[in-house]
Amino acid sequence: MTLPIHVALIGYGMAGQVFHAPVIQAVPGLRLVTIQSSQPLKVQADWPQVWISTTFEEVIQTPQIDLVVIATPNHTHFELAWRALEAGKHVVVDKPFTLLAQEARALAELAQMQNRLLSVFQNRRWDGNFLSLQRMLEAGTLGEVVYFESHFDRYRPAVQPRWREQAGPGSGIWYDLGPHLADQAQLLFGWPQAVFADIAPQRLGAEAPDYFHVLLRYPRLRVVLHASALVPGGSPRFVVHGTQGSWVCYGLDTQEKSLREGSHPGGPNWRPVGGEAWLYRPGQPSELVDVEPGDYRRYYAGVRDAIWEKGPNPVPPEQAVRLMELLEAAIQSAAERREISLGVEE
């Protein structure tokens, strides 16, 4: 009989409260036993059964803790992950993995030395619309894909007093939403030849970037990653054009909305919707196609199985390192206003 994995969640801001805690608790074999937070009353109200810790050192020195989940501000990820791995814990880090690619590589090497699982919470791999897109491309329905556009647009015209929107290391929309879109693109199409990025603040009073438009160049394929905080509506989530057809999907996966509203995965009100998708093929009428429901629990189920040595790491360090290299190259491109070659033969 396999023993349950005791989990400590570090941080109880939006990421910890909305995503990690309810999803961890919904996965059999994982047991959320500790939350370290500067807001103990908030944690106690939501999770009265867990031990509330006030120091990270206390958590990593507790022998009963198997897995440490880091859901803290981005600039703290590297140090906390390093300390947890040194203490012999398995580690999950919320995206972005780190701020620098060299930090990501150092953590990957340490995890290998310590023989511990290190993974990054790329939950959008388990959005229903993305899962449906993967299935469509694997089936070859569109032929060779020559253009891919991925949007994550929202309408949030007022700058909020939170660290993600203030000036500082790791803030801004490229570190917030860029890891999702770039990770999905890499998963589908691999490493591009070059990147050209425009990353900027657009809202009045913005201190951190709230807009990006990034072009990934492949031999024939062109990939556009786009996000903005000033889009009242009308943008598709995905646009895919191939030599035999097009696929267009509207709407965000509703898992985040349900989690924000307090629904728990697998609960009575848990009915995620992945969006609305249309298939267009030459000489045929447009076709409304099914979009499967997403399931963020599949990420943590994969982490559980990897720790139990029953399956692969769902987001292994080598993928997370490569993603940080791409994010870093895009920042360089935006700063220098030029295309950055990524070392692939033209």
PDB file of N, CA, C and O in Angstrom, residues 84-117:
ATOM      1  N   ALA A  84      14.296  24.203  -0.099  1.00  0.00           N
ATOM      2  CA  ALA A  84      13.468  23.012   0.071  1.00  0.00           C
ATOM      3  C   ALA A  84      14.151  21.774  -0.499  1.00  0.00           C
ATOM      4  O   ALA A  84      14.114  20.687   0.105  1.00  0.00           O
ATOM      5  N   LEU A  85      14.781  21.916  -1.671  1.00  0.00           N
ATOM      6  CA  LEU A  85      15.507  20.790  -2.254  1.00  0.00           C
ATOM      7  C   LEU A  85      16.696  20.394  -1.383  1.00  0.00           C
ATOM      8  O   LEU A  85      16.956  19.202  -1.170  1.00  0.00           O
ATOM      9  N   GLU A  86      17.414  21.379  -0.865  1.00  0.00           N
ATOM     10  CA  GLU A  86      18.535  21.086   0.025  1.00  0.00           C
ATOM     11  C   GLU A  86      18.076  20.331   1.273  1.00  0.00           C
ATOM     12  O   GLU A  86      18.820  19.497   1.813  1.00  0.00           O
ATOM     13  N   ALA A  87      16.845  20.612   1.712  1.00  0.00           N
ATOM     14  CA  ALA A  87      16.299  19.932   2.889  1.00  0.00           C
ATOM     15  C   ALA A  87      15.753  18.548   2.557  1.00  0.00           C
ATOM     16  O   ALA A  87      15.219  17.864   3.438  1.00  0.00           O
ATOM     17  N   GLY A  88      15.858  18.138   1.296  1.00  0.00           N
ATOM     18  CA  GLY A  88      15.428  16.798   0.911  1.00  0.00           C
ATOM     19  C   GLY A  88      13.969  16.662   0.548  1.00  0.00           C
ATOM     20  O   GLY A  88      13.435  15.548   0.524  1.00  0.00           O
ATOM     21  N   LYS A  89      13.304  17.779   0.220  1.00  0.00           N
ATOM     22  CA  LYS A  89      11.889  17.736  -0.123  1.00  0.00           C
ATOM     23  C   LYS A  89      11.701  17.669  -1.641  1.00  0.00           C
ATOM     24  O   LYS A  89      12.515  18.180  -2.411  1.00  0.00           O
ATOM     25  N   HIS A  90      10.629  17.031  -2.060  1.00  0.00           N
ATOM     26  CA  HIS A  90      10.151  17.195  -3.425  1.00  0.00           C
ATOM     27  C   HIS A  90       9.570  18.603  -3.531  1.00  0.00           C
ATOM     28  O   HIS A  90       9.032  19.129  -2.552  1.00  0.00           O
ATOM     29  N   VAL A  91       9.636  19.192  -4.736  1.00  0.00           N
ATOM     30  CA  VAL A  91       9.247  20.599  -4.871  1.00  0.00           C
ATOM     31  C   VAL A  91       8.412  20.817  -6.129  1.00  0.00           C
ATOM     32  O   VAL A  91       8.778  20.367  -7.221  1.00  0.00           O
ATOM     33  N   VAL A  92       7.304  21.538  -5.951  1.00  0.00           N
ATOM     34  CA  VAL A  92       6.529  22.099  -7.063  1.00  0.00           C
ATOM     35  C   VAL A  92       6.621  23.611  -6.945  1.00  0.00           C
ATOM     36  O   VAL A  92       6.409  24.175  -5.865  1.00  0.00           O
ATOM     37  N   VAL A  93       6.937  24.283  -8.053  1.00  0.00           N
ATOM     38  CA  VAL A  93       7.031  25.741  -8.077  1.00  0.00           C
ATOM     39  C   VAL A  93       5.951  26.278  -9.003  1.00  0.00           C
ATOM     40  O   VAL A  93       5.776  25.786 -10.116  1.00  0.00           O
ATOM     41  N   ASP A  94       5.214  27.262  -8.539  1.00  0.00           N
ATOM     42  CA  ASP A  94       4.248  27.908  -9.417  1.00  0.00           C
ATOM     43  C   ASP A  94       5.005  28.611 -10.543  1.00  0.00           C
ATOM     44  O   ASP A  94       6.169  29.000 -10.381  1.00  0.00           O
ATOM     45  N   LYS A  95       4.345  28.778 -11.681  1.00  0.00           N
ATOM     46  CA  LYS A  95       5.001  29.504 -12.767  1.00  0.00           C
ATOM     47  C   LYS A  95       5.076  30.995 -12.413  1.00  0.00           C
ATOM     48  O   LYS A  95       4.233  31.490 -11.666  1.00  0.00           O
ATOM     49  N   PRO A  96       6.070  31.748 -12.929  1.00  0.00           N
ATOM     50  CA  PRO A  96       7.230  31.264 -13.674  1.00  0.00           C
ATOM     51  C   PRO A  96       8.189  30.537 -12.745  1.00  0.00           C
ATOM     52  O   PRO A  96       8.292  30.869 -11.561  1.00  0.00           O
ATOM     53  N   PHE A  97       8.884  29.570 -13.276  1.00  0.00           N
ATOM     54  CA  PHE A  97       9.802  28.734 -12.507  1.00  0.00           C
ATOM     55  C   PHE A  97      10.764  29.601 -11.681  1.00  0.00           C
ATOM     56  O   PHE A  97      10.890  29.450 -10.462  1.00  0.00           O
ATOM     57  N   THR A  98      11.449  30.512 -12.355  1.00  0.00           N
ATOM     58  CA  THR A  98      12.404  31.434 -11.737  1.00  0.00           C
ATOM     59  C   THR A  98      12.318  32.752 -12.495  1.00  0.00           C
ATOM     60  O   THR A  98      11.465  32.915 -13.376  1.00  0.00           O
ATOM     61  N   LEU A  99      13.203  33.678 -12.209  1.00  0.00           N
ATOM     62  CA  LEU A  99      13.287  34.903 -13.000  1.00  0.00           C
ATOM     63  C   LEU A  99      14.343  34.804 -14.089  1.00  0.00           C
ATOM     64  O   LEU A  99      14.251  35.488 -15.102  1.00  0.00           O
ATOM     65  N   LEU A 100      15.357  33.956 -13.882  1.00  0.00           N
ATOM     66  CA  LEU A 100      16.467  33.831 -14.820  1.00  0.00           C
ATOM     67  C   LEU A 100      16.656  32.382 -15.235  1.00  0.00           C
ATOM     68  O   LEU A 100      16.460  31.466 -14.426  1.00  0.00           O
ATOM     69  N   ALA A 101      17.082  32.189 -16.468  1.00  0.00           N
ATOM     70  CA  ALA A 101      17.328  30.838 -16.953  1.00  0.00           C
ATOM     71  C   ALA A 101      18.451  30.162 -16.176  1.00  0.00           C
ATOM     72  O   ALA A 101      18.404  28.957 -15.917  1.00  0.00           O
ATOM     73  N   GLN A 102      19.475  30.921 -15.785  1.00  0.00           N
ATOM     74  CA  GLN A 102      20.579  30.319 -15.038  1.00  0.00           C
ATOM     75  C   GLN A 102      20.102  29.809 -13.677  1.00  0.00           C
ATOM     76  O   GLN A 102      20.606  28.804 -13.170  1.00  0.00           O
ATOM     77  N   GLU A 103      19.134  30.475 -13.055  1.00  0.00           N
ATOM     78  CA  GLU A 103      18.563  29.990 -11.807  1.00  0.00           C
ATOM     79  C   GLU A 103      17.803  28.689 -12.041  1.00  0.00           C
ATOM     80  O   GLU A 103      17.872  27.758 -11.228  1.00  0.00           O
ATOM     81  N   ALA A 104      17.060  28.631 -13.141  1.00  0.00           N
ATOM     82  CA  ALA A 104      16.317  27.415 -13.470  1.00  0.00           C
ATOM     83  C   ALA A 104      17.257  26.233 -13.661  1.00  0.00           C
ATOM     84  O   ALA A 104      17.011  25.126 -13.169  1.00  0.00           O
ATOM     85  N   ARG A 105      18.375  26.469 -14.376  1.00  0.00           N
ATOM     86  CA  ARG A 105      19.340  25.390 -14.590  1.00  0.00           C
ATOM     87  C   ARG A 105      19.959  24.927 -13.271  1.00  0.00           C
ATOM     88  O   ARG A 105      20.169  23.721 -13.060  1.00  0.00           O
ATOM     89  N   ALA A 106      20.234  25.862 -12.379  1.00  0.00           N
ATOM     90  CA  ALA A 106      20.829  25.507 -11.086  1.00  0.00           C
ATOM     91  C   ALA A 106      19.877  24.652 -10.261  1.00  0.00           C
ATOM     92  O   ALA A 106      20.292  23.676  -9.618  1.00  0.00           O
ATOM     93  N   LEU A 107      18.591  24.988 -10.265  1.00  0.00           N
ATOM     94  CA  LEU A 107      17.619  24.192  -9.520  1.00  0.00           C
ATOM     95  C   LEU A 107      17.479  22.795 -10.119  1.00  0.00           C
ATOM     96  O   LEU A 107      17.359  21.804  -9.388  1.00  0.00           O
ATOM     97  N   ALA A 108      17.483  22.706 -11.446  1.00  0.00           N
ATOM     98  CA  ALA A 108      17.381  21.395 -12.095  1.00  0.00           C
ATOM     99  C   ALA A 108      18.562  20.506 -11.714  1.00  0.00           C
ATOM    100  O   ALA A 108      18.399  19.306 -11.444  1.00  0.00           O
ATOM    101  N   GLU A 109      19.756  21.090 -11.670  1.00  0.00           N
ATOM    102  CA  GLU A 109      20.938  20.318 -11.280  1.00  0.00           C
ATOM    103  C   GLU A 109      20.861  19.879  -9.824  1.00  0.00           C
ATOM    104  O   GLU A 109      21.224  18.744  -9.489  1.00  0.00           O
ATOM    105  N   LEU A 110      20.397  20.761  -8.950  1.00  0.00           N
ATOM    106  CA  LEU A 110      20.286  20.405  -7.535  1.00  0.00           C
ATOM    107  C   LEU A 110      19.266  19.296  -7.323  1.00  0.00           C
ATOM    108  O   LEU A 110      19.508  18.362  -6.540  1.00  0.00           O
ATOM    109  N   ALA A 111      18.131  19.364  -8.017  1.00  0.00           N
ATOM    110  CA  ALA A 111      17.116  18.319  -7.879  1.00  0.00           C
ATOM    111  C   ALA A 111      17.671  16.962  -8.302  1.00  0.00           C
ATOM    112  O   ALA A 111      17.388  15.941  -7.673  1.00  0.00           O
ATOM    113  N   GLN A 112      18.471  16.966  -9.369  1.00  0.00           N
ATOM    114  CA  GLN A 112      19.075  15.709  -9.820  1.00  0.00           C
ATOM    115  C   GLN A 112      20.060  15.177  -8.786  1.00  0.00           C
ATOM    116  O   GLN A 112      20.080  13.978  -8.492  1.00  0.00           O
ATOM    117  N   MET A 113      20.855  16.073  -8.201  1.00  0.00           N
ATOM    118  CA  MET A 113      21.812  15.667  -7.177  1.00  0.00           C
ATOM    119  C   MET A 113      21.106  15.110  -5.942  1.00  0.00           C
ATOM    120  O   MET A 113      21.558  14.138  -5.337  1.00  0.00           O
ATOM    121  N   GLN A 114      19.999  15.720  -5.579  1.00  0.00           N
ATOM    122  CA  GLN A 114      19.257  15.318  -4.384  1.00  0.00           C
ATOM    123  C   GLN A 114      18.319  14.149  -4.653  1.00  0.00           C
ATOM    124  O   GLN A 114      17.715  13.603  -3.718  1.00  0.00           O
ATOM    125  N   ASN A 115      18.164  13.773  -5.929  1.00  0.00           N
ATOM    126  CA  ASN A 115      17.241  12.707  -6.322  1.00  0.00           C
ATOM    127  C   ASN A 115      15.825  13.015  -5.834  1.00  0.00           C
ATOM    128  O   ASN A 115      15.153  12.179  -5.235  1.00  0.00           O
ATOM    129  N   ARG A 116      15.386  14.255  -6.095  1.00  0.00           N
ATOM    130  CA  ARG A 116      14.064  14.693  -5.691  1.00  0.00           C
ATOM    131  C   ARG A 116      13.309  15.229  -6.904  1.00  0.00           C
ATOM    132  O   ARG A 116      13.899  15.764  -7.838  1.00  0.00           O
ATOM    133  N   LEU A 117      11.999  15.059  -6.877  1.00  0.00           N
ATOM    134  CA  LEU A 117      11.154  15.590  -7.944  1.00  0.00           C
ATOM    135  C   LEU A 117      11.149  17.108  -7.874  1.00  0.00           C
ATOM    136  O   LEU A 117      10.984  17.692  -6.803  1.00  0.00           O
TER     137      LEU A 117
END
